[in-house]
Tab-separated table of C-alpha atoms and ligand atoms in Angstrom:
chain	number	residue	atom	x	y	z
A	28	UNK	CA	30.975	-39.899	16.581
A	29	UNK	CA	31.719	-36.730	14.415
A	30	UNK	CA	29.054	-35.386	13.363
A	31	UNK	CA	29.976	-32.739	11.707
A	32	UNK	CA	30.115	-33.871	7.929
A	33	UNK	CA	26.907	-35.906	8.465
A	34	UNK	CA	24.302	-33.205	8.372
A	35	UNK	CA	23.929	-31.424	4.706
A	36	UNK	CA	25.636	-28.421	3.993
A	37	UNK	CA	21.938	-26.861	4.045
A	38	UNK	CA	21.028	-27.254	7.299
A	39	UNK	CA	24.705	-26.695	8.224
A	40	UNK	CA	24.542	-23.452	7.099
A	41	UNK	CA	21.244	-22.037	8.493
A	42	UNK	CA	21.860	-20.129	11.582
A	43	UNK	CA	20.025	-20.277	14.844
A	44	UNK	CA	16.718	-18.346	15.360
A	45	UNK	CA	17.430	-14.975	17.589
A	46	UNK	CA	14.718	-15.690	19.020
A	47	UNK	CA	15.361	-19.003	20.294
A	48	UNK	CA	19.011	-17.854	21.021
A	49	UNK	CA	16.993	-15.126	23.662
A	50	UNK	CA	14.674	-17.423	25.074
A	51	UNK	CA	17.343	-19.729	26.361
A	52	UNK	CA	18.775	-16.579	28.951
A	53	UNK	CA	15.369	-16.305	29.746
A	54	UNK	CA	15.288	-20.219	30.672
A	55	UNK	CA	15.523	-20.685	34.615
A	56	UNK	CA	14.502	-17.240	35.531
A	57	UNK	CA	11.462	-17.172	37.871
A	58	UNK	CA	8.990	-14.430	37.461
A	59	UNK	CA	10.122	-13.641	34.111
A	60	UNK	CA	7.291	-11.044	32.596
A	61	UNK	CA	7.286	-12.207	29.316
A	62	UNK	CA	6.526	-10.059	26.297
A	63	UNK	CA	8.273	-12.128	24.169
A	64	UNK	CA	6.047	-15.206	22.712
A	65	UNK	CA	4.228	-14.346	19.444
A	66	UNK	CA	0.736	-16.307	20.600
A	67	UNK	CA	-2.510	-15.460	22.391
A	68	UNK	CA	-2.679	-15.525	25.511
A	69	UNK	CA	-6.284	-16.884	25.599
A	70	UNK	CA	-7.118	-20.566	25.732
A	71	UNK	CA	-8.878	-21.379	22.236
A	72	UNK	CA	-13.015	-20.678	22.540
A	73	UNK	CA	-14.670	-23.441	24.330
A	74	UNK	CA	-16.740	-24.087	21.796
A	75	UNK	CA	-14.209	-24.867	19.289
A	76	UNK	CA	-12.313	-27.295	21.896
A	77	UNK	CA	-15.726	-28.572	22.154
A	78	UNK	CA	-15.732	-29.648	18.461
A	79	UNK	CA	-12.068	-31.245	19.116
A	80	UNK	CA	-13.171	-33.519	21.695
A	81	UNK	CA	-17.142	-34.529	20.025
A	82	UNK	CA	-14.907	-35.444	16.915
A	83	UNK	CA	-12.506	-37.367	19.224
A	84	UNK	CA	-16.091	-38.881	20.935
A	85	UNK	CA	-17.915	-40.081	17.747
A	86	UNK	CA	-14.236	-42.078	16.550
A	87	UNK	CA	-13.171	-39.517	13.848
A	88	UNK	CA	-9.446	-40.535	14.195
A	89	UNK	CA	-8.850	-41.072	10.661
A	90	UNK	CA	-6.739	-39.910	8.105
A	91	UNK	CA	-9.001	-37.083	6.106
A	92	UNK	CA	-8.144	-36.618	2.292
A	93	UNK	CA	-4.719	-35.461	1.619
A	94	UNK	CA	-6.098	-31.962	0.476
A	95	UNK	CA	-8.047	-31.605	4.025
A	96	UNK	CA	-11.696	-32.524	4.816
A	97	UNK	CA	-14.077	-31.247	2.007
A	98	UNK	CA	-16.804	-29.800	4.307
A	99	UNK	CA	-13.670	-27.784	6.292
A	100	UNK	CA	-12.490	-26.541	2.594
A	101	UNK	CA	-15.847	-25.623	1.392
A	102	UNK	CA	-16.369	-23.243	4.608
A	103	UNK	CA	-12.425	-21.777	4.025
A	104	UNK	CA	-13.677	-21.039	0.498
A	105	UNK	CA	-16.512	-19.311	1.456
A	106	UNK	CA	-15.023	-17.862	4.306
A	107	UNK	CA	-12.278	-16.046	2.200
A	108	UNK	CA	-14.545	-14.899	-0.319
A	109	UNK	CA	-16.735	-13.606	2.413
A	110	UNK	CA	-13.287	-11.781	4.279
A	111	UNK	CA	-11.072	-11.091	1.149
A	112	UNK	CA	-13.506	-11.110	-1.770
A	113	UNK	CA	-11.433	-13.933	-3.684
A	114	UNK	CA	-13.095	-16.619	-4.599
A	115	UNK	CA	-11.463	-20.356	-4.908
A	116	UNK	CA	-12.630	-23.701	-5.636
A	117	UNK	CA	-12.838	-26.187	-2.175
A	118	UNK	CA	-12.081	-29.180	-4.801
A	119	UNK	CA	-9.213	-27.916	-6.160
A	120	UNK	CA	-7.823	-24.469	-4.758
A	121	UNK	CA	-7.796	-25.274	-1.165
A	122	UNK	CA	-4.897	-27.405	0.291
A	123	UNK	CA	-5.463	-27.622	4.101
A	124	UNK	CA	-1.848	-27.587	5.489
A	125	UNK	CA	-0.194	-27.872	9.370
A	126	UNK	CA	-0.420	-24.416	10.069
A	127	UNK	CA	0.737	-21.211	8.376
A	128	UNK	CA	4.098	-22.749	8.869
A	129	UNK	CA	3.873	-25.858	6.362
A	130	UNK	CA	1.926	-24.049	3.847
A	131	UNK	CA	5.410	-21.522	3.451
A	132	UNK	CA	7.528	-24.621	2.966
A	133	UNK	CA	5.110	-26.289	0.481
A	134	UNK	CA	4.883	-22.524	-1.364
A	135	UNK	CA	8.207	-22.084	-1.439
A	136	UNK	CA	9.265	-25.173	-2.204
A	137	UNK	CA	6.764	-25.624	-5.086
A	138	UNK	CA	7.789	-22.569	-6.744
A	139	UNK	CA	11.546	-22.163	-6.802
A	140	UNK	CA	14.223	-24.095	-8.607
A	141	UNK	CA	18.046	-23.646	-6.391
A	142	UNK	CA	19.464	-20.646	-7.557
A	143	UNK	CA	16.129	-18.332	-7.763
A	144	UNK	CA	15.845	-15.205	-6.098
A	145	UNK	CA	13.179	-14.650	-3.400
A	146	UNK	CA	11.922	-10.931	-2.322
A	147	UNK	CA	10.871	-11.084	1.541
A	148	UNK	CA	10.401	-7.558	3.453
A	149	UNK	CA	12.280	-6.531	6.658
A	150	UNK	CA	11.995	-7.409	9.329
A	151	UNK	CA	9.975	-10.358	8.711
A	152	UNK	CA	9.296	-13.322	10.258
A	153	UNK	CA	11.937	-15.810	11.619
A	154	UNK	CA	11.153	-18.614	9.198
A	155	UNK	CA	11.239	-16.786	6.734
A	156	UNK	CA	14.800	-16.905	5.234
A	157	UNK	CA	15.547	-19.969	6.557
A	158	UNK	CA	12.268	-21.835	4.662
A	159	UNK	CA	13.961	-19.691	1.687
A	160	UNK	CA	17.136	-21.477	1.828
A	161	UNK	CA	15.844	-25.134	2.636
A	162	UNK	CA	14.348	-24.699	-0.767
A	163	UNK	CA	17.510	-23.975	-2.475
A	164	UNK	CA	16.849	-20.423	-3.132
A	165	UNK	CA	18.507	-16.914	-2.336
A	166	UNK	CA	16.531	-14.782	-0.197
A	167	UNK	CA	16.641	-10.835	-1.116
A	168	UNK	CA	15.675	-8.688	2.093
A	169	UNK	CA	14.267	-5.185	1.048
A	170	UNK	CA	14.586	-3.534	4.199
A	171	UNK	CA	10.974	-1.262	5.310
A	172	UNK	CA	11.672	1.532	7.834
A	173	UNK	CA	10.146	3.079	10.577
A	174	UNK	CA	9.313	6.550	8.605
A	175	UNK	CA	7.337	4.715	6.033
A	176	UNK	CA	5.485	2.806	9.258
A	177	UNK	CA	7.444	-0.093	8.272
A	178	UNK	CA	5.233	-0.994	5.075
A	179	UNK	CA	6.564	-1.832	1.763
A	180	UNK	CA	7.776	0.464	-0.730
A	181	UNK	CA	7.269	-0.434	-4.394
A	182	UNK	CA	10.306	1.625	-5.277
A	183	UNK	CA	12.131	-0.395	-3.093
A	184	UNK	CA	10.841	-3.402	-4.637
A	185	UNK	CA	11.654	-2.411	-7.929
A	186	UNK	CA	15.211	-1.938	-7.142
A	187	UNK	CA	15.624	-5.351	-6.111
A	188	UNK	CA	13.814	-7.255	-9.023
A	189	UNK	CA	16.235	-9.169	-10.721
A	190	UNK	CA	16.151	-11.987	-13.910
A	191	UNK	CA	16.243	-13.932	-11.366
A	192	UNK	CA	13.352	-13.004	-9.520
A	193	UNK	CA	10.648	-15.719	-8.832
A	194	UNK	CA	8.565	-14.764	-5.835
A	195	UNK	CA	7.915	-11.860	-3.584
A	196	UNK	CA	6.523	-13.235	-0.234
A	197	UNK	CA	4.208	-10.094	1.891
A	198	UNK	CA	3.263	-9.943	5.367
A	199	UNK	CA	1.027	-7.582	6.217
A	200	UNK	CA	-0.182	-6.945	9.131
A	201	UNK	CA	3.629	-7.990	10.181
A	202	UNK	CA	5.104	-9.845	12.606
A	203	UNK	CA	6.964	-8.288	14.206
A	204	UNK	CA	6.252	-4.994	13.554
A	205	UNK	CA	2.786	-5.134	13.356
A	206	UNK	CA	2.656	-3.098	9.983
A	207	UNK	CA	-0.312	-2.284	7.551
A	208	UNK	CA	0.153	-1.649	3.884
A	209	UNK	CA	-1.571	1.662	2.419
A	210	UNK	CA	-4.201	0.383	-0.308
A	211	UNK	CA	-2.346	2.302	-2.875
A	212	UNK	CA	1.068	1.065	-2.335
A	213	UNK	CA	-0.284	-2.846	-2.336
A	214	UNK	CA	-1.633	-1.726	-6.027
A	215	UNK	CA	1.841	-0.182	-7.228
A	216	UNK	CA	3.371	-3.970	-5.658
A	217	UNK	CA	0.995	-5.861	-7.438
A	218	UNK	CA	1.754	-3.867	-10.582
A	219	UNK	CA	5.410	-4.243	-10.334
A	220	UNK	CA	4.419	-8.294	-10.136
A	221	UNK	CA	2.975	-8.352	-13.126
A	222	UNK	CA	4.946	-5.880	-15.021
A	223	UNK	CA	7.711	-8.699	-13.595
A	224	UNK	CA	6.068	-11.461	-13.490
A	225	UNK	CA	6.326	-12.799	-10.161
A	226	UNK	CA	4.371	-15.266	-8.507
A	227	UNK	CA	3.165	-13.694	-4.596
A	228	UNK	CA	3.195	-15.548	-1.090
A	229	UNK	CA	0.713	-13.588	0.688
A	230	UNK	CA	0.556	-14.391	4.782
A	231	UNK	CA	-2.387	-13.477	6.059
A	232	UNK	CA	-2.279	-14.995	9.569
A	233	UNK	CA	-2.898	-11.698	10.786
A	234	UNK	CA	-4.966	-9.978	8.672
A	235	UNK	CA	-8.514	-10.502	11.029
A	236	UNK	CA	-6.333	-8.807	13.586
A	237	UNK	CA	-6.628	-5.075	12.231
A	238	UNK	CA	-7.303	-2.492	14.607
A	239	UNK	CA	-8.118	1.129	12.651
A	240	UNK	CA	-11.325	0.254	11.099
A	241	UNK	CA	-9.985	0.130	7.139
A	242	UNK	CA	-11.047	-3.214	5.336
A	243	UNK	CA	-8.081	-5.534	4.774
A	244	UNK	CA	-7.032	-5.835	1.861
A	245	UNK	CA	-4.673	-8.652	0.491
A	246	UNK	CA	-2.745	-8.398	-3.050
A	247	UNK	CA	-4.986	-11.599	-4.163
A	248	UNK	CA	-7.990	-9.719	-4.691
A	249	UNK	CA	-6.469	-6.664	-6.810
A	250	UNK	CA	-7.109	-7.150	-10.749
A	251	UNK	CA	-4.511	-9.566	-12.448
A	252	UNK	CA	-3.701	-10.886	-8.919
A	253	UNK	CA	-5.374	-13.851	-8.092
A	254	UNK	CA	-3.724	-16.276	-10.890
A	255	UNK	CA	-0.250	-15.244	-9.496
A	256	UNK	CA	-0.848	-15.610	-5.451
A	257	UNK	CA	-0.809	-17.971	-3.115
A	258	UNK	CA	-3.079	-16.898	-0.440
A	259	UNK	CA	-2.010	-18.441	2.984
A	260	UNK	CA	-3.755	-18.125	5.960
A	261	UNK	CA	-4.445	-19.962	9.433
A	262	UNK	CA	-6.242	-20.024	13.047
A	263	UNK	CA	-3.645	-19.982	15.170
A	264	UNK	CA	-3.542	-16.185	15.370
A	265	UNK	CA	-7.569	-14.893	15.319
A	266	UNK	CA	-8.836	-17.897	16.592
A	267	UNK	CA	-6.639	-18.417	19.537
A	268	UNK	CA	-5.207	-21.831	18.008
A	269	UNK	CA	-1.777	-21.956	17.985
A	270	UNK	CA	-1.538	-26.245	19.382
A	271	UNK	CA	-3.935	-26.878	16.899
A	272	UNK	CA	-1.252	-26.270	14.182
A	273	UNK	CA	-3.750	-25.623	11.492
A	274	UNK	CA	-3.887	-23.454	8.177
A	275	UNK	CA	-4.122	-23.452	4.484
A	276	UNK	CA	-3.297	-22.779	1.371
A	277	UNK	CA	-5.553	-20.936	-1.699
A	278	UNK	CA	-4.107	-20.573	-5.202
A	279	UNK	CA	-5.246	-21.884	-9.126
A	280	UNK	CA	-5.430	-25.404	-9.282
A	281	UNK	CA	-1.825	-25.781	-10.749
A	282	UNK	CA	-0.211	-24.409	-7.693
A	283	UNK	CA	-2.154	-26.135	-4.935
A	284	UNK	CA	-1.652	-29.250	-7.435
A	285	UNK	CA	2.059	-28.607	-7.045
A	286	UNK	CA	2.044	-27.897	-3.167
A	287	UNK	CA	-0.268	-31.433	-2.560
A	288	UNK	CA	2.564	-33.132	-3.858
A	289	UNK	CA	4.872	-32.870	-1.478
A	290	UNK	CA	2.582	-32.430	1.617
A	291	UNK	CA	0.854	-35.842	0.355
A	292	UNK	CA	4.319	-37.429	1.645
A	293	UNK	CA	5.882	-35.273	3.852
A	294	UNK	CA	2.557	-35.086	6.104
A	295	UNK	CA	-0.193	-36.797	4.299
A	296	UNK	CA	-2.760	-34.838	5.778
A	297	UNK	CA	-3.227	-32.182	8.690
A	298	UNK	CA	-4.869	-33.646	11.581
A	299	UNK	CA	-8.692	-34.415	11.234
A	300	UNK	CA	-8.817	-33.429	14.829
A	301	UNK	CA	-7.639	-29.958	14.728
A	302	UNK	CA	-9.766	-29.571	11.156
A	303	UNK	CA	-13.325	-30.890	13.404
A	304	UNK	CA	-12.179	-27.771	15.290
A	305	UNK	CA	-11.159	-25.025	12.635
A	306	UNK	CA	-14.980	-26.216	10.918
A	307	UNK	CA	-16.525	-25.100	14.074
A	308	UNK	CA	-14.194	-21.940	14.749
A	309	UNK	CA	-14.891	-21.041	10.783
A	310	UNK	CA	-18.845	-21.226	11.400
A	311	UNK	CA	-19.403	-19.839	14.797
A	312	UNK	CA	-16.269	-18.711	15.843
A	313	UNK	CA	-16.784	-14.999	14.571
A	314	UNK	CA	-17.852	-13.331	18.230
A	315	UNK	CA	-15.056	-15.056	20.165
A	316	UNK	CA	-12.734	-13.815	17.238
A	317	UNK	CA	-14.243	-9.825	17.819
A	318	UNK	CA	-14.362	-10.155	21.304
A	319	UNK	CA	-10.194	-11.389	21.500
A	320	UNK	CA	-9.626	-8.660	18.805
A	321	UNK	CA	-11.191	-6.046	20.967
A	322	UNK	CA	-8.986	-6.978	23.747
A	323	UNK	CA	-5.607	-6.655	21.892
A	324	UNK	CA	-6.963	-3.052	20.360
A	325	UNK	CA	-6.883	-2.073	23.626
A	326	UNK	CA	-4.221	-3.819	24.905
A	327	UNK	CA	-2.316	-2.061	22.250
A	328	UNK	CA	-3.377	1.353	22.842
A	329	UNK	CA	-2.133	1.093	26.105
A	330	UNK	CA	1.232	-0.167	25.547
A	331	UNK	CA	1.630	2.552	22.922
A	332	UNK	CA	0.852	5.135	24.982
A	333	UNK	CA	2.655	4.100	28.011
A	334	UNK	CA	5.607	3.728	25.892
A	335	UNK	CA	5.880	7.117	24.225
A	336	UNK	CA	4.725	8.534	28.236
A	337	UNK	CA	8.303	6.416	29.329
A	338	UNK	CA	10.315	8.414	26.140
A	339	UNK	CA	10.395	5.112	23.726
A	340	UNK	CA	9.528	6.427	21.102
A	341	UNK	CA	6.882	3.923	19.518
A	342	UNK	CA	3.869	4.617	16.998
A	343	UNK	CA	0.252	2.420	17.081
A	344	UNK	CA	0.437	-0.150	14.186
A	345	UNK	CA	-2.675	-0.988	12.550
A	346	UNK	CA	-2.238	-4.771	13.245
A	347	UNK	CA	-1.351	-8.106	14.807
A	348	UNK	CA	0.000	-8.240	18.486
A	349	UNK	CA	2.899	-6.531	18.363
A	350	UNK	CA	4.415	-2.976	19.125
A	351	UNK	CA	8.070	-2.337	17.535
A	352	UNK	CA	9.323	0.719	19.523
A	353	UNK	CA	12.528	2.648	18.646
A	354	UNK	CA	14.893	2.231	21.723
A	355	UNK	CA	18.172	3.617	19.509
A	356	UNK	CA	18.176	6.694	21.769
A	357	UNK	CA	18.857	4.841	24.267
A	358	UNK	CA	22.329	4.613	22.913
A	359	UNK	CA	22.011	0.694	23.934
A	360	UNK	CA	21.728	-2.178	20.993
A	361	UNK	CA	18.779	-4.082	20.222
A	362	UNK	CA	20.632	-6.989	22.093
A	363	UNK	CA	22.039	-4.786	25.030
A	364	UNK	CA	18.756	-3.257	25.577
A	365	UNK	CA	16.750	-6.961	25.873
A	366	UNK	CA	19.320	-8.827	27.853
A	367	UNK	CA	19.986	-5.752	30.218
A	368	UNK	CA	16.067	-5.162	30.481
A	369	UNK	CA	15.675	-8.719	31.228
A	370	UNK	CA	18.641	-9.030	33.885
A	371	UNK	CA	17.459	-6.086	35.565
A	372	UNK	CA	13.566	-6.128	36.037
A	373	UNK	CA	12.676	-9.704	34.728
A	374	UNK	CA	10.942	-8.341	31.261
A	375	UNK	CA	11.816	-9.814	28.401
A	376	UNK	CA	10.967	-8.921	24.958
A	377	UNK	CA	12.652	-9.833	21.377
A	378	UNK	CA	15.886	-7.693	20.066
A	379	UNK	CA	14.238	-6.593	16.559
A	380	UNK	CA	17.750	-7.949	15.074
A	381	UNK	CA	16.222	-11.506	15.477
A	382	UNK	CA	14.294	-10.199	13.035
A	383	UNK	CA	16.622	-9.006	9.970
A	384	UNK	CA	19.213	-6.094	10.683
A	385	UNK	CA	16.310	-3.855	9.778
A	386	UNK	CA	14.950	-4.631	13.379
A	387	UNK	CA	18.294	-3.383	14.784
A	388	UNK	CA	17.418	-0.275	17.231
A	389	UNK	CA	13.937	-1.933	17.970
A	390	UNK	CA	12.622	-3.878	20.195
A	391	UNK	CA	9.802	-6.348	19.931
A	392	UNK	CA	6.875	-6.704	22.379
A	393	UNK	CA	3.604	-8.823	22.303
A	394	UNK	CA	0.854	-7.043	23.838
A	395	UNK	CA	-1.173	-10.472	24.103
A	396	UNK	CA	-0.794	-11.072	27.467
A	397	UNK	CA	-2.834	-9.433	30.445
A	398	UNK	CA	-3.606	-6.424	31.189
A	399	UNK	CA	-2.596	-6.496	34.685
A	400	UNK	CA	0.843	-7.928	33.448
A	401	UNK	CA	1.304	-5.706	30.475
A	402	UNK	CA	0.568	-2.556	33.247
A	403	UNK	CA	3.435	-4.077	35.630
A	404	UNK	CA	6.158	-5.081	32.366
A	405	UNK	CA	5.526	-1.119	31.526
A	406	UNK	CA	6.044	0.483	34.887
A	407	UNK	CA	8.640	-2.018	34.825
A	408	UNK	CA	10.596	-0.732	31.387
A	409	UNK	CA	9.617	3.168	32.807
A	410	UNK	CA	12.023	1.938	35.621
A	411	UNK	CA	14.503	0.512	33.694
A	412	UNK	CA	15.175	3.483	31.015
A	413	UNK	CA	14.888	5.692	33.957
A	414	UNK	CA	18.022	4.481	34.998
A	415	UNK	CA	20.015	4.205	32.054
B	10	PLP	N1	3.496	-16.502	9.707
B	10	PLP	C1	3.718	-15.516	10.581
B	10	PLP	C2	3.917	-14.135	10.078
B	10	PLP	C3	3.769	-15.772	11.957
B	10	PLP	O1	3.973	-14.768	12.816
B	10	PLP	C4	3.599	-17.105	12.401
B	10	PLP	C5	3.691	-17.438	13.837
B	10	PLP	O2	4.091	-16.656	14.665
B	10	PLP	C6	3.380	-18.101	11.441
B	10	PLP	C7	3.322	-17.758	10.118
B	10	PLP	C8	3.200	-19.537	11.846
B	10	PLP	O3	1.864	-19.809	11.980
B	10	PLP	P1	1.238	-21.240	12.233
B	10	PLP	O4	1.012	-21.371	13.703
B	10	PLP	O5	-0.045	-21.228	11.465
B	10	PLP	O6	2.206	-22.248	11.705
């Protein structure tokens, strides 16, 4: 059969993930290095996998409420007032959601009518666009840039605020470049956002995973902000629980009101085994948390410094996993310089195109794998750009 005019025009038209594209040359390699996966490398805390399986023990294999267990929403409430001094309602301004990832769809998909324009920064996260046009709206890219560290510049904002304009959606720290946003430029966004009024997406998965000792700060908790964000957050990221696919939502009643009806049918509720567990990682999962975060700081200021010591030129960014180095002078593409690393010393790490044409010239790496790995993928890449 022909499938061809069977799947909508939407789907149709949404191109393949660069990263997935990548990940397939790196299929049926052996010994493949890989600092390429955007996920811990640590198995979630036992004590947390202990909660999964005591939940599974006592028979708690249930649907929960479609908003999410109300014990595991009363300790996200007080858990983000405690982390980002913002304080929501657990009956009616938490949505618990399947991961990060479902809690964009429902956001975006809640807010925008087809034809509205959507602000995302550059380079951003793969789902991004993509969740931006299965909602029926037109994504605007405002590219960031290496001199300004990659974060957001309001003046760049401005100039692409349109009529049209609905939502801005921030990342910060960012995947993939593992940016931080100066305090002051977060308060000339949120002004522009008013001024405009736009609603905000704020991501937070990474935002526990800060590594230069200033508080986090997200655009929800800046005066006038709260009523016009949607704070999403999760515990795949800090907590080391990616398969656990759980996150959630925080916004005024209306919004979460508005998200809970679609995730009421399209998933009814997130699993009440994965919430037993993100209760437990929320109350006692704070050491684990400081002890994994301690790991990646270091992890990180190794890989930075081993890169600049090679000539790739890459600076320390104040969050998530991630380094973003500049291999332009290499004279080789984003692309080139991936699939070329990879075919010659078994290393592979993401072309920053996969990431908006903003990434192009960079390469991604995840620094959360091991240390003794991350030491061999380095004097690896030294190797490699030797010989260019
Ligand atoms: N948002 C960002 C910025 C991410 O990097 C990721 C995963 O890599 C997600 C969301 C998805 O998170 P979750 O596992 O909670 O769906």
């Amino acid at each position: 059969m022909d499938y061809s005019g069977k799947i909508s025009r939407q789907v149709a038209g949404i191109p393949r993930s660069g990263i997935r594209d990548f990940f397939e040359l790196v299929q049926g390699r052996d010994d493949v290095i890989s600092l390429g996966v955007g996920e811990p490398d640590f198995a979630t805390p036992w004590h947390i996998r202990e909660a999964a399986i005591y939940s599974l023990e006592k028979g708690h294999t249930s649907y929960t409420s479609n908003l999410g267990l109300l014990s595991l929403r009363k300790e996200i409430s007080r858990y983000v007032d405690d982390f980002f001094h913002v304080n929501y309602d657990s009956a009616s301004e938490v949505l618990i959601t399947v991961g990060v990832s479902e809690a964009i769809d429902l956001a975006l998909r809640a807010l925008i009518d087809p034809g509205d324009e959507v602000i995302y920064h550059t380079p951003c996260y793969v789902s991004y666009l993509p969740s931006i046009s299965l909602a029926y709206g037109v994504g605007v890219d405002v590219p960031t840039t290496k001199r300004d560290d990659f974060a957001l510049k309001a003046e760049m904002l401005e100039a692409a605020i349109t009529p049209k304009t609905r939502v801005l959606m921030l990342n910060f720290p960012t995947n993939p470049t593992g940016a931080v946003m100066p305090d002051d430029e977060l308060k000339k966004i949120a002004a522009l956002c008013i001024k405009h009024d736009i609603i905000v997406i704020t991501d937070e998965i990474y935002s526990e995973l800060r590594y230069d000792e200033e508080e986090h700060l997200s655009i929800a908790a800046l005066p006038g902000m709260r009523e016009r964000t949607i704070l999403l957050h999760g515990f795949s990221k800090a907590y080391s629980m990616t398969g656990f696919r759980l996150g959630y939502a925080c916004a005024p009643a209306p919004l979460i009101e508005a998200m809970m009806k679609i995730h009421q049918y399209a998933m009814l509720c997130a699993p009440i085994t994965s919430q037993a567990a993100a209760l437990e990682a929320l109350q006692n999962g704070d050491a684990a948390m400081n002890e994994m975060r301690e790991s990646y700081h270091h992890r990180r200021d190794f890989t930075v410094k081993r890169l600049n010591e090679i000539g790739i030129d890459c600076h320390a960014p104040g969050g998530a996993f991630y380094v973003f180095p500049d291999i332009s002078q290499t004279g080789l593409s984003s692309k080139q310089f991936a699939s070329q690393l990879l075919e010659a010393e078994n290393v592979a790490a993401v072309p920053g195109d996969a990431f908006g044409e903003a990434g192009e010239g960079f390469l991604r790496c995840c620094y959360a794998t091991s240390f003794d790995e991350l030491k061999v993928a380095m004097n690896k890449m030294e190797r490699f750009v030797g010989s260019l």
